[in-house]
Amino acid sequence: DAGVIQSPRHEVTEMGQEVTLRCKPISGHNSLFWYRQTMMRGLELLIYFNNNVPIDDSGMPEDRFSAKMPNASFSTLKIQPSEPRDSAVYFCASSLWGEGNQPQHFGDGTRLSIL
Amino acid sequence: AQRVTQPEKLLSVFKGAPVELKCNYSYSGSPELFWYVQYSRQRLQLLLRHISRESIKGFTADLNKGETSFHLKKPFAQEEDSAMYYCALRSGGYQKVTFGIGTKLQVIP
């Protein structure tokens, strides 16, 4: 298994532009998580899905952020409009929940820079 | 509310010296505790989970419910141990994981 796959690995864009981050979870996993990592705040959970349904989005900073999971093998995190303070590394993670409650497996992350 | 505290942002030790990365948690129920490691510009990887009671890469961690701690230890540090280490807590029966802010371990040759 290739693990959790995120794209792009790096994104540099100007403020005000729309940014879309993509994630493909591990096949068979039924839970998907989006995190933001910064030096000041560490790893923050933004939102997570169970069986494609958003369960907790309390970590989404504001209405500019949205996430979708149209099927079990794909999720997007969108920022519109983007701002310089959104610059961070965004990680996606997946896990199998309900059968032994396995730990989360992380992707390589997307390093986002908003100019 | 659950909270994970890693008091040291940076820990520097000499190669061969013992290592202890501190983690304290706040949670009233039965937690699951984890340690994740992130090598430079790589993905986070699971290092240990308390229910496994195993030793990975020479690291061990014991859950101390009385002190609400889950410190990560290794008797002899190696240069390749240099990385960011995150302590994490998952409340029993729930999926949400709370991470500490992380400790950067720097092993000096």
PDB file of C-alpha atoms in Angstrom:
ATOM      1  CA  ASP A   1       0.000   0.000   0.000  1.00  0.00           C
ATOM      2  CA  ALA A   2       1.334   3.440  -0.905  1.00  0.00           C
ATOM      3  CA  GLY A   3      -0.042   4.927   2.254  1.00  0.00           C
ATOM      4  CA  VAL A   4      -1.952   8.183   2.474  1.00  0.00           C
ATOM      5  CA  ILE A   5      -1.312  10.239  -0.651  1.00  0.00           C
ATOM      6  CA  GLN A   6      -1.519  14.014  -0.635  1.00  0.00           C
ATOM      7  CA  SER A   7      -1.183  16.476  -3.474  1.00  0.00           C
ATOM      8  CA  PRO A   8       0.339  18.829  -4.207  1.00  0.00           C
ATOM      9  CA  ARG A   9       3.461  18.495  -2.034  1.00  0.00           C
ATOM     10  CA  HIS A  10       4.118  22.217  -2.296  1.00  0.00           C
ATOM     11  CA  GLU A  11       1.850  25.098  -3.200  1.00  0.00           C
ATOM     12  CA  VAL A  12       2.815  28.728  -3.518  1.00  0.00           C
ATOM     13  CA  THR A  13       0.122  31.198  -4.425  1.00  0.00           C
ATOM     14  CA  GLU A  14      -0.872  34.803  -3.937  1.00  0.00           C
ATOM     15  CA  MET A  15      -3.302  35.884  -1.308  1.00  0.00           C
ATOM     16  CA  GLY A  16      -6.894  35.951  -2.444  1.00  0.00           C
ATOM     17  CA  GLN A  17      -6.511  32.889  -4.647  1.00  0.00           C
ATOM     18  CA  GLU A  18      -8.413  29.668  -4.100  1.00  0.00           C
ATOM     19  CA  VAL A  19      -6.326  26.742  -2.851  1.00  0.00           C
ATOM     20  CA  THR A  20      -7.384  23.095  -3.062  1.00  0.00           C
ATOM     21  CA  LEU A  21      -5.516  20.362  -1.219  1.00  0.00           C
ATOM     22  CA  ARG A  22      -6.199  16.734  -2.037  1.00  0.00           C
ATOM     23  CA  CYS A  23      -5.960  13.503  -0.100  1.00  0.00           C
ATOM     24  CA  LYS A  24      -6.332   9.833  -0.931  1.00  0.00           C
ATOM     25  CA  PRO A  25      -6.639   7.719   2.226  1.00  0.00           C
ATOM     26  CA  ILE A  26      -5.368   4.183   2.645  1.00  0.00           C
ATOM     27  CA  SER A  27      -7.688   1.750   0.942  1.00  0.00           C
ATOM     28  CA  GLY A  28     -10.098   0.229   3.432  1.00  0.00           C
ATOM     29  CA  HIS A  29      -9.763   2.994   5.997  1.00  0.00           C
ATOM     30  CA  ASN A  30     -13.056   4.548   7.006  1.00  0.00           C
ATOM     31  CA  SER A  31     -11.863   7.669   8.845  1.00  0.00           C
ATOM     32  CA  LEU A  32     -10.047  10.670   7.432  1.00  0.00           C
ATOM     33  CA  PHE A  33      -8.519  13.627   9.257  1.00  0.00           C
ATOM     34  CA  TRP A  34      -7.173  17.011   8.138  1.00  0.00           C
ATOM     35  CA  TYR A  35      -4.529  18.712  10.310  1.00  0.00           C
ATOM     36  CA  ARG A  36      -2.638  21.983  10.093  1.00  0.00           C
ATOM     37  CA  GLN A  37       0.910  22.196  11.419  1.00  0.00           C
ATOM     38  CA  THR A  38       2.600  25.466  12.372  1.00  0.00           C
ATOM     39  CA  MET A  39       5.619  26.302  14.496  1.00  0.00           C
ATOM     40  CA  MET A  40       3.549  28.255  16.985  1.00  0.00           C
ATOM     41  CA  ARG A  41       0.586  25.925  17.451  1.00  0.00           C
ATOM     42  CA  GLY A  42       1.903  22.501  16.491  1.00  0.00           C
ATOM     43  CA  LEU A  43      -0.607  20.048  15.031  1.00  0.00           C
ATOM     44  CA  GLU A  44      -4.214  21.192  15.031  1.00  0.00           C
ATOM     45  CA  LEU A  45      -7.113  19.017  13.947  1.00  0.00           C
ATOM     46  CA  LEU A  46      -9.255  20.884  11.449  1.00  0.00           C
ATOM     47  CA  ILE A  47     -11.934  18.333  10.592  1.00  0.00           C
ATOM     48  CA  TYR A  48     -12.490  14.608  10.426  1.00  0.00           C
ATOM     49  CA  PHE A  49     -14.806  12.299   8.525  1.00  0.00           C
ATOM     50  CA  ASN A  50     -16.157   8.866   9.343  1.00  0.00           C
ATOM     51  CA  ASN A  51     -17.561   6.847   6.434  1.00  0.00           C
ATOM     52  CA  ASN A  52     -17.393  10.019   4.292  1.00  0.00           C
ATOM     53  CA  VAL A  53     -19.523  12.021   6.731  1.00  0.00           C
ATOM     54  CA  PRO A  54     -18.034  15.045   8.539  1.00  0.00           C
ATOM     55  CA  ILE A  55     -18.131  14.318  12.263  1.00  0.00           C
ATOM     56  CA  ASP A  56     -16.306  17.234  13.863  1.00  0.00           C
ATOM     57  CA  ASP A  57     -15.370  20.448  12.062  1.00  0.00           C
ATOM     58  CA  SER A  58     -14.873  22.544  15.175  1.00  0.00           C
ATOM     59  CA  GLY A  59     -11.229  23.045  14.308  1.00  0.00           C
ATOM     60  CA  MET A  60     -11.910  24.715  10.967  1.00  0.00           C
ATOM     61  CA  PRO A  61     -10.655  28.252  11.530  1.00  0.00           C
ATOM     62  CA  GLU A  62     -13.307  30.161   9.628  1.00  0.00           C
ATOM     63  CA  ASP A  63     -15.723  30.108   6.729  1.00  0.00           C
ATOM     64  CA  ARG A  64     -12.896  30.453   4.238  1.00  0.00           C
ATOM     65  CA  PHE A  65     -12.056  26.814   4.934  1.00  0.00           C
ATOM     66  CA  SER A  66     -14.183  23.946   3.650  1.00  0.00           C
ATOM     67  CA  ALA A  67     -13.644  20.204   3.310  1.00  0.00           C
ATOM     68  CA  LYS A  68     -15.433  17.508   1.383  1.00  0.00           C
ATOM     69  CA  MET A  69     -15.247  13.760   1.078  1.00  0.00           C
ATOM     70  CA  PRO A  70     -17.337  12.743  -1.937  1.00  0.00           C
ATOM     71  CA  ASN A  71     -16.288   9.084  -1.685  1.00  0.00           C
ATOM     72  CA  ALA A  72     -14.201   6.738   0.413  1.00  0.00           C
ATOM     73  CA  SER A  73     -11.047   7.302  -1.602  1.00  0.00           C
ATOM     74  CA  PHE A  74     -10.858  11.072  -1.930  1.00  0.00           C
ATOM     75  CA  SER A  75     -11.076  14.230   0.126  1.00  0.00           C
ATOM     76  CA  THR A  76     -10.368  17.898  -0.484  1.00  0.00           C
ATOM     77  CA  LEU A  77      -9.601  20.833   1.760  1.00  0.00           C
ATOM     78  CA  LYS A  78     -10.315  24.177   0.166  1.00  0.00           C
ATOM     79  CA  ILE A  79      -9.323  27.680   1.234  1.00  0.00           C
ATOM     80  CA  GLN A  80     -11.087  30.563  -0.483  1.00  0.00           C
ATOM     81  CA  PRO A  81      -9.892  33.277  -0.384  1.00  0.00           C
ATOM     82  CA  SER A  82      -6.439  32.401   0.919  1.00  0.00           C
ATOM     83  CA  GLU A  83      -4.502  34.685   3.287  1.00  0.00           C
ATOM     84  CA  PRO A  84      -0.811  34.771   4.297  1.00  0.00           C
ATOM     85  CA  ARG A  85      -1.680  33.482   7.776  1.00  0.00           C
ATOM     86  CA  ASP A  86      -2.906  30.254   6.170  1.00  0.00           C
ATOM     87  CA  SER A  87       0.698  29.379   5.340  1.00  0.00           C
ATOM     88  CA  ALA A  88       1.435  26.060   7.047  1.00  0.00           C
ATOM     89  CA  VAL A  89       1.897  22.364   6.388  1.00  0.00           C
ATOM     90  CA  TYR A  90      -1.414  20.578   5.963  1.00  0.00           C
ATOM     91  CA  PHE A  91      -1.513  16.872   6.772  1.00  0.00           C
ATOM     92  CA  CYS A  92      -4.122  14.319   5.934  1.00  0.00           C
ATOM     93  CA  ALA A  93      -4.378  11.114   7.967  1.00  0.00           C
ATOM     94  CA  SER A  94      -6.580   8.045   7.780  1.00  0.00           C
ATOM     95  CA  SER A  95      -7.425   5.167  10.068  1.00  0.00           C
ATOM     96  CA  LEU A  96      -9.645   2.131  10.378  1.00  0.00           C
ATOM     97  CA  TRP A  97     -12.146   2.724  13.105  1.00  0.00           C
ATOM     98  CA  GLY A  98     -14.379   0.079  14.597  1.00  0.00           C
ATOM     99  CA  GLU A  99     -12.113  -2.943  14.349  1.00  0.00           C
ATOM    100  CA  GLY A 100      -9.472  -2.531  17.009  1.00  0.00           C
ATOM    101  CA  ASN A 101      -9.482   1.222  16.560  1.00  0.00           C
ATOM    102  CA  GLN A 102      -6.177   1.458  14.759  1.00  0.00           C
ATOM    103  CA  PRO A 103      -3.912   4.519  15.002  1.00  0.00           C
ATOM    104  CA  GLN A 104      -3.808   7.192  12.332  1.00  0.00           C
ATOM    105  CA  HIS A 105      -1.509   7.008   9.323  1.00  0.00           C
ATOM    106  CA  PHE A 106      -0.296  10.314   7.939  1.00  0.00           C
ATOM    107  CA  GLY A 107       0.464  11.540   4.444  1.00  0.00           C
ATOM    108  CA  ASP A 108       3.568  13.508   3.497  1.00  0.00           C
ATOM    109  CA  GLY A 109       1.747  16.806   3.857  1.00  0.00           C
ATOM    110  CA  THR A 110       1.252  19.822   1.633  1.00  0.00           C
ATOM    111  CA  ARG A 111       3.503  22.782   2.354  1.00  0.00           C
ATOM    112  CA  LEU A 112       1.388  25.845   1.589  1.00  0.00           C
ATOM    113  CA  SER A 113       2.818  29.329   1.206  1.00  0.00           C
ATOM    114  CA  ILE A 114       0.498  32.258   0.653  1.00  0.00           C
ATOM    115  CA  LEU A 115       2.308  35.382  -0.514  1.00  0.00           C
TER     116      LEU A 115
ATOM    117  CA  ALA B   1     -11.613  18.698  27.762  1.00  0.00           C
ATOM    118  CA  GLN B   2      -8.522  16.723  26.905  1.00  0.00           C
ATOM    119  CA  ARG B   3      -5.119  18.307  26.784  1.00  0.00           C
ATOM    120  CA  VAL B   4      -1.574  17.118  26.104  1.00  0.00           C
ATOM    121  CA  THR B   5       1.391  19.033  27.456  1.00  0.00           C
ATOM    122  CA  GLN B   6       4.935  18.661  26.248  1.00  0.00           C
ATOM    123  CA  PRO B   7       6.877  21.125  28.396  1.00  0.00           C
ATOM    124  CA  GLU B   8      10.076  21.187  26.343  1.00  0.00           C
ATOM    125  CA  LYS B   9      10.067  22.578  22.811  1.00  0.00           C
ATOM    126  CA  LEU B  10      13.717  21.612  22.364  1.00  0.00           C
ATOM    127  CA  LEU B  11      15.793  18.931  24.030  1.00  0.00           C
ATOM    128  CA  SER B  12      19.488  18.611  23.242  1.00  0.00           C
ATOM    129  CA  VAL B  13      21.488  15.595  24.391  1.00  0.00           C
ATOM    130  CA  PHE B  14      24.841  14.126  23.519  1.00  0.00           C
ATOM    131  CA  LYS B  15      25.093  10.886  21.605  1.00  0.00           C
ATOM    132  CA  GLY B  16      25.070   7.988  24.034  1.00  0.00           C
ATOM    133  CA  ALA B  17      23.312   9.947  26.769  1.00  0.00           C
ATOM    134  CA  PRO B  18      19.884   8.924  28.097  1.00  0.00           C
ATOM    135  CA  VAL B  19      16.822  10.627  26.681  1.00  0.00           C
ATOM    136  CA  GLU B  20      13.517  11.424  28.338  1.00  0.00           C
ATOM    137  CA  LEU B  21      10.844  13.342  26.466  1.00  0.00           C
ATOM    138  CA  LYS B  22       8.116  14.455  28.827  1.00  0.00           C
ATOM    139  CA  CYS B  23       4.412  14.219  28.194  1.00  0.00           C
ATOM    140  CA  ASN B  24       1.597  14.977  30.603  1.00  0.00           C
ATOM    141  CA  TYR B  25      -2.048  14.727  29.807  1.00  0.00           C
ATOM    142  CA  SER B  26      -5.333  15.925  31.162  1.00  0.00           C
ATOM    143  CA  TYR B  27      -8.336  13.668  30.690  1.00  0.00           C
ATOM    144  CA  SER B  28     -10.855  12.274  33.105  1.00  0.00           C
ATOM    145  CA  GLY B  29     -11.613   8.981  31.370  1.00  0.00           C
ATOM    146  CA  SER B  30      -9.504   6.115  30.026  1.00  0.00           C
ATOM    147  CA  PRO B  31      -7.110   7.533  27.475  1.00  0.00           C
ATOM    148  CA  GLU B  32      -5.100   5.943  24.733  1.00  0.00           C
ATOM    149  CA  LEU B  33      -1.640   7.466  24.517  1.00  0.00           C
ATOM    150  CA  PHE B  34       0.670   7.538  21.526  1.00  0.00           C
ATOM    151  CA  TRP B  35       4.052   8.846  20.514  1.00  0.00           C
ATOM    152  CA  TYR B  36       4.552   9.944  16.919  1.00  0.00           C
ATOM    153  CA  VAL B  37       7.910  10.867  15.367  1.00  0.00           C
ATOM    154  CA  GLN B  38       8.533  13.212  12.453  1.00  0.00           C
ATOM    155  CA  TYR B  39      11.968  13.163  10.846  1.00  0.00           C
ATOM    156  CA  SER B  40      13.061  16.233   8.930  1.00  0.00           C
ATOM    157  CA  ARG B  41      10.466  17.117   6.261  1.00  0.00           C
ATOM    158  CA  GLN B  42       8.847  13.674   6.442  1.00  0.00           C
ATOM    159  CA  ARG B  43       5.451  12.457   7.455  1.00  0.00           C
ATOM    160  CA  LEU B  44       4.503  11.699  11.026  1.00  0.00           C
ATOM    161  CA  GLN B  45       4.978   8.051  11.884  1.00  0.00           C
ATOM    162  CA  LEU B  46       3.585   6.145  14.807  1.00  0.00           C
ATOM    163  CA  LEU B  47       6.392   5.255  17.197  1.00  0.00           C
ATOM    164  CA  LEU B  48       4.584   3.761  20.192  1.00  0.00           C
ATOM    165  CA  ARG B  49       1.131   3.247  21.632  1.00  0.00           C
ATOM    166  CA  HIS B  50       0.728   2.516  25.300  1.00  0.00           C
ATOM    167  CA  ILE B  51      -1.525  -0.502  24.858  1.00  0.00           C
ATOM    168  CA  SER B  52       1.169  -2.311  22.876  1.00  0.00           C
ATOM    169  CA  ARG B  53       3.748  -2.018  25.628  1.00  0.00           C
ATOM    170  CA  GLU B  54       6.524  -2.500  23.097  1.00  0.00           C
ATOM    171  CA  SER B  55       9.942  -1.035  22.451  1.00  0.00           C
ATOM    172  CA  ILE B  56      10.543   0.563  19.065  1.00  0.00           C
ATOM    173  CA  LYS B  57      14.007   1.757  18.010  1.00  0.00           C
ATOM    174  CA  GLY B  58      15.051   1.409  21.638  1.00  0.00           C
ATOM    175  CA  PHE B  59      12.321   3.758  22.881  1.00  0.00           C
ATOM    176  CA  THR B  60       9.857   2.840  25.606  1.00  0.00           C
ATOM    177  CA  ALA B  61       7.015   4.708  27.268  1.00  0.00           C
ATOM    178  CA  ASP B  62       4.986   3.804  30.317  1.00  0.00           C
ATOM    179  CA  LEU B  63       1.583   5.182  31.093  1.00  0.00           C
ATOM    180  CA  ASN B  64       1.486   6.481  34.661  1.00  0.00           C
ATOM    181  CA  LYS B  65      -2.134   7.204  35.470  1.00  0.00           C
ATOM    182  CA  GLY B  66      -1.298   8.540  38.920  1.00  0.00           C
ATOM    183  CA  GLU B  67       0.959  11.213  37.483  1.00  0.00           C
ATOM    184  CA  THR B  68      -1.010  11.441  34.207  1.00  0.00           C
ATOM    185  CA  SER B  69       2.223  11.074  32.303  1.00  0.00           C
ATOM    186  CA  PHE B  70       3.481   9.130  29.299  1.00  0.00           C
ATOM    187  CA  HIS B  71       7.159  10.003  29.087  1.00  0.00           C
ATOM    188  CA  LEU B  72       9.254   8.635  26.223  1.00  0.00           C
ATOM    189  CA  LYS B  73      12.623   7.184  27.177  1.00  0.00           C
ATOM    190  CA  LYS B  74      15.698   5.758  25.556  1.00  0.00           C
ATOM    191  CA  PRO B  75      18.840   4.737  27.465  1.00  0.00           C
ATOM    192  CA  PHE B  76      21.382   5.735  24.807  1.00  0.00           C
ATOM    193  CA  ALA B  77      20.616   8.431  22.234  1.00  0.00           C
ATOM    194  CA  GLN B  78      21.750   8.015  18.628  1.00  0.00           C
ATOM    195  CA  GLU B  79      22.212  10.723  16.011  1.00  0.00           C
ATOM    196  CA  GLU B  80      19.419   9.272  13.888  1.00  0.00           C
ATOM    197  CA  ASP B  81      16.998   9.886  16.754  1.00  0.00           C
ATOM    198  CA  SER B  82      17.076  13.610  16.001  1.00  0.00           C
ATOM    199  CA  ALA B  83      13.502  14.494  15.058  1.00  0.00           C
ATOM    200  CA  MET B  84      10.267  16.058  16.283  1.00  0.00           C
ATOM    201  CA  TYR B  85       8.355  13.932  18.747  1.00  0.00           C
ATOM    202  CA  TYR B  86       4.644  14.357  19.361  1.00  0.00           C
ATOM    203  CA  CYS B  87       2.702  12.919  22.246  1.00  0.00           C
ATOM    204  CA  ALA B  88      -0.956  12.294  21.461  1.00  0.00           C
ATOM    205  CA  LEU B  89      -4.085  11.293  23.331  1.00  0.00           C
ATOM    206  CA  ARG B  90      -7.235   9.644  22.084  1.00  0.00           C
ATOM    207  CA  SER B  91     -10.152   9.403  24.438  1.00  0.00           C
ATOM    208  CA  GLY B  92     -11.546   5.921  24.777  1.00  0.00           C
ATOM    209  CA  GLY B  93     -14.280   5.183  22.267  1.00  0.00           C
ATOM    210  CA  TYR B  94     -13.725   8.345  20.244  1.00  0.00           C
ATOM    211  CA  GLN B  95     -11.686   9.019  17.141  1.00  0.00           C
ATOM    212  CA  LYS B  96     -10.486  12.528  17.865  1.00  0.00           C
ATOM    213  CA  VAL B  97      -6.785  12.692  18.720  1.00  0.00           C
ATOM    214  CA  THR B  98      -5.238  15.616  20.562  1.00  0.00           C
ATOM    215  CA  PHE B  99      -1.556  16.254  19.917  1.00  0.00           C
ATOM    216  CA  GLY B 100       0.967  18.028  22.086  1.00  0.00           C
ATOM    217  CA  ILE B 101       2.919  20.881  20.578  1.00  0.00           C
ATOM    218  CA  GLY B 102       5.910  18.611  20.032  1.00  0.00           C
ATOM    219  CA  THR B 103       9.481  18.386  21.296  1.00  0.00           C
ATOM    220  CA  LYS B 104      12.418  18.689  18.982  1.00  0.00           C
ATOM    221  CA  LEU B 105      15.120  16.219  19.964  1.00  0.00           C
ATOM    222  CA  GLN B 106      18.601  17.166  18.895  1.00  0.00           C
ATOM    223  CA  VAL B 107      21.298  14.545  19.397  1.00  0.00           C
ATOM    224  CA  ILE B 108      24.743  16.100  19.388  1.00  0.00           C
ATOM    225  CA  PRO B 109      27.507  13.903  17.968  1.00  0.00           C
TER     226      PRO B 109
END
